[in-house]
Short mmCIF file of N, CA and C in Angstrom, two decimals:
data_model
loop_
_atom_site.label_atom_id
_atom_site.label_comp_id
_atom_site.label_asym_id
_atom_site.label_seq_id
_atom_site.Cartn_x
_atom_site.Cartn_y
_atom_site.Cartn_z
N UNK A 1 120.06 104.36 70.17
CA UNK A 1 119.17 105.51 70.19
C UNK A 1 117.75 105.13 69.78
N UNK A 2 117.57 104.33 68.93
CA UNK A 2 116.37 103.59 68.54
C UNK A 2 115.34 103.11 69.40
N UNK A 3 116.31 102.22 70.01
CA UNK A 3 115.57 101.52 71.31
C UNK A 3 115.00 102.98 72.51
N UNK A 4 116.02 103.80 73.01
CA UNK A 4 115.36 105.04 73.68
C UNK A 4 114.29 105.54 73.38
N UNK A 5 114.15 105.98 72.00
CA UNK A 5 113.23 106.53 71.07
C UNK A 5 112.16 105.49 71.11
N UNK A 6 111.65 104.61 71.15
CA UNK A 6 110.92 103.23 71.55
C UNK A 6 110.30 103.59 72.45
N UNK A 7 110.92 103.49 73.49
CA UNK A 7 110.91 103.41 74.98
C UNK A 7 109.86 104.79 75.34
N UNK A 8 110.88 105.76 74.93
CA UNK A 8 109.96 106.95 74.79
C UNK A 8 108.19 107.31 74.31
N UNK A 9 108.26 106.71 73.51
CA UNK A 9 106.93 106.79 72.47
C UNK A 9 106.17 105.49 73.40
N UNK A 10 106.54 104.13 73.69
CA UNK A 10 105.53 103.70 74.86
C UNK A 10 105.46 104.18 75.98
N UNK A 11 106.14 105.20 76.51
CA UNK A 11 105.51 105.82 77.69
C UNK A 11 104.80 107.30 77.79
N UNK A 12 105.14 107.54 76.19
CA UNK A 12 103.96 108.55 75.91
C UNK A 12 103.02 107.89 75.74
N UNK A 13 102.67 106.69 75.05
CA UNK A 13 101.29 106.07 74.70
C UNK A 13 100.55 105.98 76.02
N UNK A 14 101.51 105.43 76.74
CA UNK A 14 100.72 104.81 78.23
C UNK A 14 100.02 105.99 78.83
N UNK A 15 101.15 107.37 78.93
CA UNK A 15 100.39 108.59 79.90
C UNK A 15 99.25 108.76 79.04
N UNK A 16 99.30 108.51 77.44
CA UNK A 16 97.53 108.92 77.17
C UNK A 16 96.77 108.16 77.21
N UNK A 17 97.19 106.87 77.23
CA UNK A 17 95.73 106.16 77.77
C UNK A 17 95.33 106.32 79.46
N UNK A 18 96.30 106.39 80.13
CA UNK A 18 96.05 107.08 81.50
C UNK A 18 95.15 107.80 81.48
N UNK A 19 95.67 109.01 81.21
CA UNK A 19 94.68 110.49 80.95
C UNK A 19 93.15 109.84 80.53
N UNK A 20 93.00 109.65 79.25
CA UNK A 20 91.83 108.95 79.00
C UNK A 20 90.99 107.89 79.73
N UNK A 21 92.06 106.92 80.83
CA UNK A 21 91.05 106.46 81.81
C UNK A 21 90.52 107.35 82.48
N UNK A 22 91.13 108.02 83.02
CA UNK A 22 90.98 108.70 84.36
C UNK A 22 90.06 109.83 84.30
N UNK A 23 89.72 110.33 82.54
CA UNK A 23 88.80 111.24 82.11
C UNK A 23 87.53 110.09 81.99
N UNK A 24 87.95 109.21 81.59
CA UNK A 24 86.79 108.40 81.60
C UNK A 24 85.82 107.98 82.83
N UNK A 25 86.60 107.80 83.79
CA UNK A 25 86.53 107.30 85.33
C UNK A 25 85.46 108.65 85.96
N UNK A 26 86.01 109.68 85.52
CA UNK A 26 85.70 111.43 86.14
C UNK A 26 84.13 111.37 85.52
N UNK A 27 83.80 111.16 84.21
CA UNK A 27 82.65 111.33 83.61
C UNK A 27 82.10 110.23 84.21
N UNK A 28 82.17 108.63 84.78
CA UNK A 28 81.24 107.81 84.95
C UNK A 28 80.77 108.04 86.79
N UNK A 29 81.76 108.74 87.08
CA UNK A 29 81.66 109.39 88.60
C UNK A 29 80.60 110.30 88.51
N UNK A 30 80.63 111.44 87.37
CA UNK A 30 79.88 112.76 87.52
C UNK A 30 78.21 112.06 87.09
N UNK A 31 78.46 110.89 86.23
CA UNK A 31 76.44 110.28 85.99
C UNK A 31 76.38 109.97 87.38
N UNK A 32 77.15 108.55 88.11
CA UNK A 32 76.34 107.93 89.48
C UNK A 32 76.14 109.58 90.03
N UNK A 33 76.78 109.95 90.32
CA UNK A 33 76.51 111.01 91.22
C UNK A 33 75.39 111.79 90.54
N UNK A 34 74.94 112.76 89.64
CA UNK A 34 73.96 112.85 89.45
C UNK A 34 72.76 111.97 89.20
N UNK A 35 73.04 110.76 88.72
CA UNK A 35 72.20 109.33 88.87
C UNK A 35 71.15 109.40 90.54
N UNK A 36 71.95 109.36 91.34
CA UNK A 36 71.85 109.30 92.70
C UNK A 36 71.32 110.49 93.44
N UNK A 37 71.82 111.90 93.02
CA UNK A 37 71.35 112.70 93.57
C UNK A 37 70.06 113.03 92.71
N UNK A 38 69.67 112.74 91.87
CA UNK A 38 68.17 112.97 91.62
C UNK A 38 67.24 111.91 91.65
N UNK A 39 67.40 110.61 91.69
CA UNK A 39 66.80 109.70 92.22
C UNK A 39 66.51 110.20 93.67
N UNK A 40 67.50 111.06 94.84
CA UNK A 40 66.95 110.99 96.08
C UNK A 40 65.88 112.28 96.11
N UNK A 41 65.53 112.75 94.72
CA UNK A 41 64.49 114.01 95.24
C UNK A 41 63.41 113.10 94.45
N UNK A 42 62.79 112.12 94.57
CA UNK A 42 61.51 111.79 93.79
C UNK A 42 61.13 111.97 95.14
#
């Protein structure tokens, strides 16, 4: 049961570092993109 319980808790760790890439990924998407879209109105 130990080992399950293990098992368990690293694949909760993993889905939150997931989450946290992928929030991370979303915010460096939303700068280029505003990066870019106001660079094209000078």
């Amino acid at each position: 049961m130990a080992k399950n319980s293990a098992g368990e808790k690293k694949k909760k760790v993993i889905e939150v570092l997931n989450t946290a890439r992928a929030m991370e990924l979303q915010a460096i998407y939303q700068y280029m993109n505003q990066h870019y879209n106001l660079d094209d109105m000078d």
